[in-house]
Coordinates of C-alpha atoms in Angstrom, one line a residue:
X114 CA -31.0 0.9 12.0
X115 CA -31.3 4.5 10.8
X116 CA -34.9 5.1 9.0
X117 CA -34.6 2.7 5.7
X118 CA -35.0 3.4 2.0
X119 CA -36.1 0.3 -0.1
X120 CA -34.7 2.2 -2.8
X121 CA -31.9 4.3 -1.3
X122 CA -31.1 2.1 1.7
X123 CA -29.5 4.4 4.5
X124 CA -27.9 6.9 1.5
X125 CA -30.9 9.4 2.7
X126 CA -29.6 9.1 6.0
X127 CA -26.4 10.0 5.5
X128 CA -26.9 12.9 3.4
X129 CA -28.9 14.4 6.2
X130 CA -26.1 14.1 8.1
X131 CA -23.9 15.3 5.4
X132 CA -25.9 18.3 4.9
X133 CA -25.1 19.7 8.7
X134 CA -21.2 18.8 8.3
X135 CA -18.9 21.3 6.0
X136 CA -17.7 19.5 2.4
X137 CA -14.8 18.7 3.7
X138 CA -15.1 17.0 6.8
X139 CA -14.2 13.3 7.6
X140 CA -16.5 10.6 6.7
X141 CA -15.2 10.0 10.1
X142 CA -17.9 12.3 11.5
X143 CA -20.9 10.4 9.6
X144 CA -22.0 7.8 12.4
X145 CA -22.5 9.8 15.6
X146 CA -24.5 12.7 13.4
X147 CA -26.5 9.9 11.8
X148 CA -26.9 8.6 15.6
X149 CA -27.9 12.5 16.4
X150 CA -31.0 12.4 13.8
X151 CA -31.8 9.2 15.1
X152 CA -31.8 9.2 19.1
X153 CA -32.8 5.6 19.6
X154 CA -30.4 4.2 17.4
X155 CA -27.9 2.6 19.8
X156 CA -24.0 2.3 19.8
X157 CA -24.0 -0.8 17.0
X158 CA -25.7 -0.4 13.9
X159 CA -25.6 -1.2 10.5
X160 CA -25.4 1.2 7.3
X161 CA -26.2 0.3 3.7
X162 CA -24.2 2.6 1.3
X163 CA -24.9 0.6 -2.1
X164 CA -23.8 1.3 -4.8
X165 CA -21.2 4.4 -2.9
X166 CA -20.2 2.1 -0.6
X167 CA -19.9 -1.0 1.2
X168 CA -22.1 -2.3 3.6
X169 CA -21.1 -1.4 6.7
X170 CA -21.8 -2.4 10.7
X171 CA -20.8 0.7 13.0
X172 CA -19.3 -0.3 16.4
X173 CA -19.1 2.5 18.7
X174 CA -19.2 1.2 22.6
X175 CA -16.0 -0.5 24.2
X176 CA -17.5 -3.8 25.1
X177 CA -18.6 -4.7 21.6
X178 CA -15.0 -3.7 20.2
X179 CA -13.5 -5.4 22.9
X180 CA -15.4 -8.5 21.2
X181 CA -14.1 -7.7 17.3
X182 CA -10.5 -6.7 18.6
X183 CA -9.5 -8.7 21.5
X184 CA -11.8 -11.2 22.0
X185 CA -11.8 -12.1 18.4
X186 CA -9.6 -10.2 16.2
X187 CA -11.6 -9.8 12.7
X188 CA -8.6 -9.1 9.8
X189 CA -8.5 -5.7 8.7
X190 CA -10.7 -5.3 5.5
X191 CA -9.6 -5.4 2.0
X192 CA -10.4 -1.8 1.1
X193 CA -7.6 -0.5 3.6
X194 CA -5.5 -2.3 1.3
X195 CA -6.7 -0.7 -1.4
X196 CA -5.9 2.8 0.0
X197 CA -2.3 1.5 1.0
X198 CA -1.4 -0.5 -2.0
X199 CA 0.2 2.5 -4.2
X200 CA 1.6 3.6 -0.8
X201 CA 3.3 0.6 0.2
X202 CA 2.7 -2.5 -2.0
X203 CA 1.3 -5.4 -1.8
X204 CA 2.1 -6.0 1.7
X205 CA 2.3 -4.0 4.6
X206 CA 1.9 -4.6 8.6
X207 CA -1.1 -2.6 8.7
X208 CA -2.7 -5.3 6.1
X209 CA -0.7 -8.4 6.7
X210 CA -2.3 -11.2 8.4
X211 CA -1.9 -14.4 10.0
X212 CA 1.9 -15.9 10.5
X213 CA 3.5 -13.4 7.8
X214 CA 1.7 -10.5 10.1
X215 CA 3.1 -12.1 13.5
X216 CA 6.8 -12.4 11.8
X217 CA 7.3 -8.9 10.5
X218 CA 5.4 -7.2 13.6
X219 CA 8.2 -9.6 16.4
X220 CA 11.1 -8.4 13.6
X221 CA 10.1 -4.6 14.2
X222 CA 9.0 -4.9 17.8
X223 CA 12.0 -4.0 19.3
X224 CA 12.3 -0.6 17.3
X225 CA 9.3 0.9 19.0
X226 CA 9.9 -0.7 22.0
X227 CA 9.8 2.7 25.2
X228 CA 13.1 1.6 26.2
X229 CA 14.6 1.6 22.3
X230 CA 12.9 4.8 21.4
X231 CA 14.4 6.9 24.5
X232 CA 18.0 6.8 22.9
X233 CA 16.4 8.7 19.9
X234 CA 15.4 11.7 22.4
X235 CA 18.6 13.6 21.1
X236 CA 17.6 12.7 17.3
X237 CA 13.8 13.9 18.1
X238 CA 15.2 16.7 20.3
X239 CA 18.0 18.0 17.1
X240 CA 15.1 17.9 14.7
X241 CA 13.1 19.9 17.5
X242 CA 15.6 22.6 17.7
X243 CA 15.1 23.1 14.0
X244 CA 11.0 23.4 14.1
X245 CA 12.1 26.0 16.9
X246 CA 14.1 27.9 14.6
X247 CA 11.4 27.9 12.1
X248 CA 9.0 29.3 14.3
X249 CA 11.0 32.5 15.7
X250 CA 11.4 33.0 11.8
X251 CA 7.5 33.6 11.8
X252 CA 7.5 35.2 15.2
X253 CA 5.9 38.3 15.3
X254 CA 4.8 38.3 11.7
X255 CA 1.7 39.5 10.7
X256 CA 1.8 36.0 8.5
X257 CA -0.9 33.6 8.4
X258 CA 0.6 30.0 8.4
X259 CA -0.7 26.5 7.8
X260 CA 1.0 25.0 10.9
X261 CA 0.4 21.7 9.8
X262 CA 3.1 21.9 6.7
X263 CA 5.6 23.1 8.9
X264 CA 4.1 20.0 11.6
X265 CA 4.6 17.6 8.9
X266 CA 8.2 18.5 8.0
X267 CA 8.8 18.4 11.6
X268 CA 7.6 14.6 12.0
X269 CA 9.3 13.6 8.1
X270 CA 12.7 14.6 9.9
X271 CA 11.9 12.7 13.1
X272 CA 10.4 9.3 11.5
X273 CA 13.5 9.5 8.7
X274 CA 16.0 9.5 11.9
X275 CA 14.2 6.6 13.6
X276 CA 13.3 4.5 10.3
X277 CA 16.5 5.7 8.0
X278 CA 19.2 6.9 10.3
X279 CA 19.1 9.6 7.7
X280 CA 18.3 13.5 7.8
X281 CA 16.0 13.9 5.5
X282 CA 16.1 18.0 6.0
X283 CA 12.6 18.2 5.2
X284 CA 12.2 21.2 7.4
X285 CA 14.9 23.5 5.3
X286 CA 15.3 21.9 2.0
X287 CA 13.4 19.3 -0.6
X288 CA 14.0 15.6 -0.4
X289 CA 12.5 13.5 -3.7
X290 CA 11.7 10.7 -1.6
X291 CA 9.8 12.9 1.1
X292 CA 8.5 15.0 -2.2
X293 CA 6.9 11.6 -4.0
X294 CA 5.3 10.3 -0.9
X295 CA 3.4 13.7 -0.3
X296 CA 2.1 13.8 -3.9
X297 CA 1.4 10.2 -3.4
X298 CA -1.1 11.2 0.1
X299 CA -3.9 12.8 -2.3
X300 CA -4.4 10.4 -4.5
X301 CA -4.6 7.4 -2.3
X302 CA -8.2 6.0 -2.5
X303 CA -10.9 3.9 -0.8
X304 CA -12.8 3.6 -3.8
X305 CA -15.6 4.9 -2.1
X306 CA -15.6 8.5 -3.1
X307 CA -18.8 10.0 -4.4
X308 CA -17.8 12.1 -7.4
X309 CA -17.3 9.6 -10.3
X310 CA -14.2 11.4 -11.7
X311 CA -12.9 11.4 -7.9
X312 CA -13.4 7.6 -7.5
X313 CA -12.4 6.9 -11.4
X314 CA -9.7 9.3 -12.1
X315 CA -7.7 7.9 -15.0
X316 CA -4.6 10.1 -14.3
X317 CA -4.8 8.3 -10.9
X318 CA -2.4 5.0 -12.0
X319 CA 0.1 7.2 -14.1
X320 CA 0.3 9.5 -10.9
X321 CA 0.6 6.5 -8.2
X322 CA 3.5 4.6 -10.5
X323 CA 5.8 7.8 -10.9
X324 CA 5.9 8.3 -7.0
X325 CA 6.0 4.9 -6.4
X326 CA 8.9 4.5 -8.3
X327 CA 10.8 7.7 -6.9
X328 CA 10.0 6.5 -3.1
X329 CA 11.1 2.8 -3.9
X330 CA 14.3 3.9 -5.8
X331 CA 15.4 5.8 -3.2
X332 CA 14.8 3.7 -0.2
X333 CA 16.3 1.0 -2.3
X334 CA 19.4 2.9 -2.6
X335 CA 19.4 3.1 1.1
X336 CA 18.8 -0.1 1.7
X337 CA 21.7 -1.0 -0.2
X338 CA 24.2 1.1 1.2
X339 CA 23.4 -0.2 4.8
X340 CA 23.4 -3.6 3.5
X341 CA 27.2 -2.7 2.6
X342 CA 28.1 -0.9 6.0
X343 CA 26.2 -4.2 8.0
X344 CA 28.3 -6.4 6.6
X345 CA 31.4 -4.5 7.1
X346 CA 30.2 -5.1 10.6
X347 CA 28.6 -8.5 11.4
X348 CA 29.4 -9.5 14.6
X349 CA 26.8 -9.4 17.1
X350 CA 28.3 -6.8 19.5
X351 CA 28.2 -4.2 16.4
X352 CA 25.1 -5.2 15.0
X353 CA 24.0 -4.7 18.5
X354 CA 24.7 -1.1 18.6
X355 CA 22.5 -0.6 15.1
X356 CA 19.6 1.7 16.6
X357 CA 17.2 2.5 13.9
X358 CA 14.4 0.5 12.2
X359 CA 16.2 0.1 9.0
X360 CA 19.4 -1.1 10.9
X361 CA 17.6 -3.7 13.2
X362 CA 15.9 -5.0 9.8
X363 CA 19.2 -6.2 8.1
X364 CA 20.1 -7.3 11.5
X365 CA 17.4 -10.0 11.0
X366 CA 18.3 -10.4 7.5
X367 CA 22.0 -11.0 8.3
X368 CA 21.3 -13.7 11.2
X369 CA 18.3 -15.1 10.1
X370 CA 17.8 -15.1 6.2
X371 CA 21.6 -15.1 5.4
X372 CA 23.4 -16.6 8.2
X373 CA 26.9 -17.6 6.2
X374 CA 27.1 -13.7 5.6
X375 CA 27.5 -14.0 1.8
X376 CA 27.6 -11.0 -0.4
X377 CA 25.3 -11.8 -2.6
X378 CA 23.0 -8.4 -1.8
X379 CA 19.7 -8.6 0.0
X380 CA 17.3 -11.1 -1.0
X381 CA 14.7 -9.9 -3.4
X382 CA 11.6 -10.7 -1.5
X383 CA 12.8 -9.7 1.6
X384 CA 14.0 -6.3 0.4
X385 CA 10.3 -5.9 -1.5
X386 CA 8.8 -6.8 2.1
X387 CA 11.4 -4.2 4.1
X388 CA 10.4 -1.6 1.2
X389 CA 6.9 -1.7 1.9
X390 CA 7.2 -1.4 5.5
X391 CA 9.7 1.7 5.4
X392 CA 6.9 3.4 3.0
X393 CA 4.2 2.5 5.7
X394 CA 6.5 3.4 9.0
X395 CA 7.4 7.1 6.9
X396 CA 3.7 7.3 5.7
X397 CA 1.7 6.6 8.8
X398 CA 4.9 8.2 11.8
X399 CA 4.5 11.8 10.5
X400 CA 1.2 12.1 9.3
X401 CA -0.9 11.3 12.7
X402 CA 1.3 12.4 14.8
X403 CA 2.2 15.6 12.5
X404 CA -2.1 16.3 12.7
X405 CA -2.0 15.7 16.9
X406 CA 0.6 18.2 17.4
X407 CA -1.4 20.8 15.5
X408 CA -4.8 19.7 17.4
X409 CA -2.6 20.0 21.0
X410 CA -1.5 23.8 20.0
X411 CA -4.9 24.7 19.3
X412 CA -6.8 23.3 22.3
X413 CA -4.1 24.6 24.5
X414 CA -3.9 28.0 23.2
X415 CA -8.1 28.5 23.8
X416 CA -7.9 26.9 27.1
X417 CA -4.9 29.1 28.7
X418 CA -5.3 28.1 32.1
X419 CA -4.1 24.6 31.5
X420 CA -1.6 25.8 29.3
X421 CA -0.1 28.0 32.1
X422 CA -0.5 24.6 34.3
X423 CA 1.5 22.6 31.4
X424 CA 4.3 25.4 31.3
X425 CA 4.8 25.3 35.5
X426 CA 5.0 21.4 35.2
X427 CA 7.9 21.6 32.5
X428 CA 9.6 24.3 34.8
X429 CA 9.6 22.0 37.7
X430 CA 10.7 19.3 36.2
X431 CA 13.6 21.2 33.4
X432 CA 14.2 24.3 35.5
X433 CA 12.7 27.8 33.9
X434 CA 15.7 28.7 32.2
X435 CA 14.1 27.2 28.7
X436 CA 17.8 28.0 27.3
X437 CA 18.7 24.9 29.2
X438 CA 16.5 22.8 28.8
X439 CA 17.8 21.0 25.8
X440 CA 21.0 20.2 27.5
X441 CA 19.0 19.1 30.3
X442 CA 17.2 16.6 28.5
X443 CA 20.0 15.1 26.5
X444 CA 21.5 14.3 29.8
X445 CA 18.8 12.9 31.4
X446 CA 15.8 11.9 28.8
X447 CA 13.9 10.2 31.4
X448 CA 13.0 13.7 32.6
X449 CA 10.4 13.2 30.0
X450 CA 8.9 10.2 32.0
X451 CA 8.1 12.9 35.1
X452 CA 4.8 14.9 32.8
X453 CA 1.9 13.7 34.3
X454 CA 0.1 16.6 33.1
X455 CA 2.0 16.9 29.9
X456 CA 0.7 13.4 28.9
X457 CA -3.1 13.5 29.9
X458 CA -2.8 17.0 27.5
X459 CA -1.9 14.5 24.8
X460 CA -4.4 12.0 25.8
X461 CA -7.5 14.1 25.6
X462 CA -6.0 16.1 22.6
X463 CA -6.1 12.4 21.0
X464 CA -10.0 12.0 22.6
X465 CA -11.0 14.7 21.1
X466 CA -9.4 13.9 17.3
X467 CA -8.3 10.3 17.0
X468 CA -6.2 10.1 14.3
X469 CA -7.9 6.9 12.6
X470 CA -10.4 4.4 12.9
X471 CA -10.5 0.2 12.2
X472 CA -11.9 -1.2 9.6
X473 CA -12.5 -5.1 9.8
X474 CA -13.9 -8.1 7.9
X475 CA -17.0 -9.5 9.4
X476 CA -16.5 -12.9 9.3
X477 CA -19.3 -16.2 8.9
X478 CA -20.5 -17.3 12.3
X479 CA -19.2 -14.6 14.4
X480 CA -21.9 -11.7 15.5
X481 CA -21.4 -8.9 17.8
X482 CA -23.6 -8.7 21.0
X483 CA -24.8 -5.4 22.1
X484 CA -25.6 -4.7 26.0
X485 CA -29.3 -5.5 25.7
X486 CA -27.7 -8.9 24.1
X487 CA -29.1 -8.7 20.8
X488 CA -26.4 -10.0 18.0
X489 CA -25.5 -8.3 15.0
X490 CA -24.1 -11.2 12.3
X491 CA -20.8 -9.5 10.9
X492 CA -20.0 -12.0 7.7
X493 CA -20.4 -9.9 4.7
X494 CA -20.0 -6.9 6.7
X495 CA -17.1 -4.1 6.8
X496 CA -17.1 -3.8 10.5
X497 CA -16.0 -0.1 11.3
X498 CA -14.9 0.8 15.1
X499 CA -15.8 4.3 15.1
X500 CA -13.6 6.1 17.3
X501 CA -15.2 9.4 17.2
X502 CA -18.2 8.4 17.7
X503 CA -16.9 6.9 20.7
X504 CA -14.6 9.5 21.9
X505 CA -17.4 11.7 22.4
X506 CA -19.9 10.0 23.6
X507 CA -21.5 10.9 26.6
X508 CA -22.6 7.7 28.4
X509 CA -18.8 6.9 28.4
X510 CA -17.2 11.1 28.5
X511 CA -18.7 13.5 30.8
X512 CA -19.0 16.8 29.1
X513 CA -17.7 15.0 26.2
X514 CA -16.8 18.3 23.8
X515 CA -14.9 19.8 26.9
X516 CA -11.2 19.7 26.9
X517 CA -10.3 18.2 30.4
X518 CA -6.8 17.1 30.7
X519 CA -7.7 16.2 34.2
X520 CA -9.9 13.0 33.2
X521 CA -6.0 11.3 33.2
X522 CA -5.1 12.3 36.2
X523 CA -8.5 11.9 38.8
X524 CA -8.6 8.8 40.9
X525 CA -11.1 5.5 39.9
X526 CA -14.0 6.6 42.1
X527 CA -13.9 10.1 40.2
X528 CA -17.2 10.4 37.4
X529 CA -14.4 12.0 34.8
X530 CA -12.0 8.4 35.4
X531 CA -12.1 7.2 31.4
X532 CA -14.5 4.4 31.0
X533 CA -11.8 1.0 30.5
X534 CA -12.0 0.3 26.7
X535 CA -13.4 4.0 25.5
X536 CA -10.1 5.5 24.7
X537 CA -9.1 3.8 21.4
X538 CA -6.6 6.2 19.5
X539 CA -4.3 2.8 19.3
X540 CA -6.9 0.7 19.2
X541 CA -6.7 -2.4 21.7
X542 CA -5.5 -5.7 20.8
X543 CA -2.3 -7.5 19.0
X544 CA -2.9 -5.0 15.8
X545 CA -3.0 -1.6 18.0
X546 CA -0.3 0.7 16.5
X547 CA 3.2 -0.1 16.7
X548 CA 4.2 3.3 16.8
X549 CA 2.1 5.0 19.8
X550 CA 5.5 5.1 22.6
X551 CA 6.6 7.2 19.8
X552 CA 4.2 9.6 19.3
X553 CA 3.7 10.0 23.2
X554 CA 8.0 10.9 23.1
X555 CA 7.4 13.2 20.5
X556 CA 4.7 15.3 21.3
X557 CA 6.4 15.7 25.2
X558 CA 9.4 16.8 23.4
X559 CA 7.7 19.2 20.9
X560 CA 5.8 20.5 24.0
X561 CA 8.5 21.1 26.2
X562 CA 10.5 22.9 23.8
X563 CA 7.7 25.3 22.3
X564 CA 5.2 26.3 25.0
X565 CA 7.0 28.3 27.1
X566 CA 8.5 30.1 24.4
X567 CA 5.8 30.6 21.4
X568 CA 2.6 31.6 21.5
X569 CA 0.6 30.2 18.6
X570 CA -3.0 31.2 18.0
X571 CA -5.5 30.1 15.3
X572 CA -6.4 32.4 13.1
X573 CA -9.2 31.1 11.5
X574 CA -11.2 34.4 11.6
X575 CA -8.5 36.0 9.0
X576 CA -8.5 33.4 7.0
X577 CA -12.1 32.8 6.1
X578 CA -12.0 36.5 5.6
X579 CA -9.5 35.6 2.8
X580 CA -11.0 32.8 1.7
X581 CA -14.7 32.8 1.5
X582 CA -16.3 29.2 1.6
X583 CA -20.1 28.7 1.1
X584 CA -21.8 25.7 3.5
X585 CA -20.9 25.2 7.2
X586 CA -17.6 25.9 8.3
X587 CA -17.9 24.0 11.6
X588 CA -17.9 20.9 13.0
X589 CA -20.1 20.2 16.5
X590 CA -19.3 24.4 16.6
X591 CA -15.5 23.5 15.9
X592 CA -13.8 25.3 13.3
X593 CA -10.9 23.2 13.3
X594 CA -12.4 19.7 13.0
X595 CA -10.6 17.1 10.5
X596 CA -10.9 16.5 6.9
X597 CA -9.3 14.3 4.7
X598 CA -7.6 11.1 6.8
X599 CA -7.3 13.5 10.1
X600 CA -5.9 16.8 8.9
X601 CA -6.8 19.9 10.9
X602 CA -8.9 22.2 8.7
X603 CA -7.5 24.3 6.3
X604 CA -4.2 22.5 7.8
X605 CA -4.6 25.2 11.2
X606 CA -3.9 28.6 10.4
X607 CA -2.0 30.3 12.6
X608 CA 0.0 33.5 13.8
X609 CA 2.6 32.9 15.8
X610 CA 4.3 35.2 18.6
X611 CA 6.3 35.0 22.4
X612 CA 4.8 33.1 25.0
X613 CA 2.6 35.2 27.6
X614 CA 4.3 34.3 30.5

């Protein structure tokens, strides 16, 4: 353990490592600066947080989360459900567990299945087009932007295609639902916040109840209406041809839960349940992937080399006429299955900031066992796999803060070959993410239809000249590092201009 306070516990600790982090920055980043202060702490330790937090085992190296996701798959712990409740109810797949968990997860399988998602290439590619347009509006301003709005707008529209079948239009107008569910992202909470007012805010409720209430009455409304349109076509061969998450729902509903095809509506409890899983699919499909398309720009444009590299692979594969190129993929998506390079750019862009981490339930009777085979009990424990801290760790990442595309694409016998187990941006096990085929098919598509033609560039020396901050301002000697639940600092500042090419 970190050096112990009998009447502070590890808080000292973690305010050391606080102290070298900017205000801001992810609690995300805690563990592997604690683990700096304290070089013989190994890669599982435990943290006692009392009263600002619970107390906490942190799981860095891939054989002992292999043993508390695969090998024995703790439940996720209850304050994750406490951050997701006034997003997405009382039950969501992130949260569920056990048989209700195993039936919702097989129901939405086939949606985020690779061979499902590929007929949505035109969808992602349409919405695409339109983050295109957007950009050559900025092109050659002198204009500071905060790419990751524009990001997010970009990811609303795909994930409301996918999940909805609807255009949400994010990207050129307002939508209420899209609006509530972004006012709803600040005030989610862990209850561990170390402000009071932060961690008690009594608007907090009101707030959380009014967007609620807007999301819900308009999904609602959706649901409803292709409720009516799926039982103006249930027969199998039509239902068949229903392509989006919403559609293959009602599908169940229709042949499962109401067989004889009545019209009474859509049963109460199974509408709640969809409810809550359309919320999550919206929340959690632009968000991460909105924040990973933002980190991919940045570490491409100060590593121009492999950018260059990246651009000649797209030529090769969609000719360099980039006016064609979204014809060419709507004829023959599977293009996008030929980006070797492309992908491992998206692999170490996720190595390098991993969306989330896992929080689980320690459990009575089941410990962890380290390398040196000493056991660390978990019951009465939040169990955290730390995927930062083991991201960049360097007994599993040579040159761990370098961005090396190339780790993806070296043989087995090469030191750079990833470590099996270290890259967790997914996580491992029946509860990785349901929706990582479709963040790998969107970033290719974003990529192949912006590098060769914009040039964007942080601008983070501008902006702190406009905006002054006291306290660090970097992270590991960063300045874009992540706050909040992943967000790129300051949400990337950027100018953005024509490809050098």
């Amino acid at each position: 353990m970190p050096p112990y306070n009998i009447f502070f516990g590890h808080l000292l600790a973690v305010k050391a490592a606080m102290s070298k982090l900017p205000s801001d920055a992810r609690g995300n980043y805690i563990p592997s600066h604690v683990r700096a202060l304290t070089p013989s702490l190994g890669p599982v330790f435990y943290l006692d947080l009392w009263p600002f937090g619970p107390s906490m085992l942190v799981v860095t190296s891939p054989n002992a989360l292999f043993q508390m996701t695969q090998e024995h798959s703790l439940p996720k712990y209850h304050a994750l459900r406490k951050f997701l409740r006034p997003m997405t109810g009382e039950y969501d797949l992130v949260t569920m567990e056990g048989d209700m968990w195993k039936k919702w997860r097989s129901i939405f399988n086939p949606g985020f299945s690779p061979s499902h998602l590929m007929s949505f290439v035109s969808a992602i590619l349409e919405e695409t087009m339109t983050f295109c347009e957007i950009l050559r509006d900025y092109e050659g301003r002198k204009d500071i932007i905060p790419l990751k709005k524009s990001t997010d707008n970009l990811t609303m529209d795909i994930i409301g295609r996918l999940v909805l079948d609807t255009r949400l239009n994010s990207q050129r107008s307002n939508n209420v639902m899209v609006s509530a569910l972004r006012r709803q992202i600040p005030w989610l909470s862990f209850g561990a916040e170390f402000n009071p007012f932060d961690r008690y805010n009594p608007l907090r409720p009101l707030v959380q109840w009014y967007n609620t209430r807007q999301m819900d009455r308009y999904i609602s409304r959706e649901l409803e209406d292709r409720f009516i349109d799926s039982n103006k076509m249930q027969t199998p061969d039509k239902l068949e041809r229903s392509r989006s998450i919403i559609d293959l729902a009602l599908k169940t509903f229709l042949t499962e839960v109401n067989p004889k095809g009545t019209n009474r509506g859509i049963d109460a409890a199974f509408k709640s349940f969809l409810v809550s899983q359309i919320k999550l699919f919206i929340f959690a499909g632009h968000d991460t992937t909105s924040s990973t398309i933002c980190y991919m720009f940045y570490l491409l444009s100060c590593n121009p080399p492999i950018l260059a590299r990246v651009c000649a692979e797209h030529d090769s594969v969609f000719g360099s006429d980039i006016k064609q190129t979204a014809s060419t993929m709507i004829e023959n998506p599977q293009l996008l299955n030929q980006l070797p390079l492309t992908v491992a750019v998206i692999k170490e862009t996720l190595r390098l900031f991993p969306p989330s981490s896992t929080t689980r339930a320690g459990e009575p009777g089941f410990s962890i066992t380290d390398s040196e085979g000493r056991k660390y009990p978990t019951d009465g424990f939040m169990v955290w796999s730390n995927h930062e801290a083991t991201h960049r760790d360097p007994t599993y990442w040579p040159r761990p803060a370098s961005f090396l595309p190339e780790r993806w694409l070296v043989p087995p016998d090469d030191p750079l070959y990833p470590i099996k187990g270290a890259w967790r941006p997914f996580e491992h096990g029946p509860r990785n993410c349901i929706g990582q085929e479709l963040t790998m098919i969107e970033m290719k598509v974003v990529m192949v239809m912006t590098l060769r033609e914009f040039s964007i560039e942080a601008a983070y020396e501008d902006w702190d000249r406009l905006k002054v901050k006291a306290g660090p301002n970097t992270v590991d000697g960063e300045r874009v590092y992540q706050v909040g639940i992943g967000h790129p600092s300051e949400g990337l500042p950027c100018k953005i201009g024509k490809a050098k090419r």
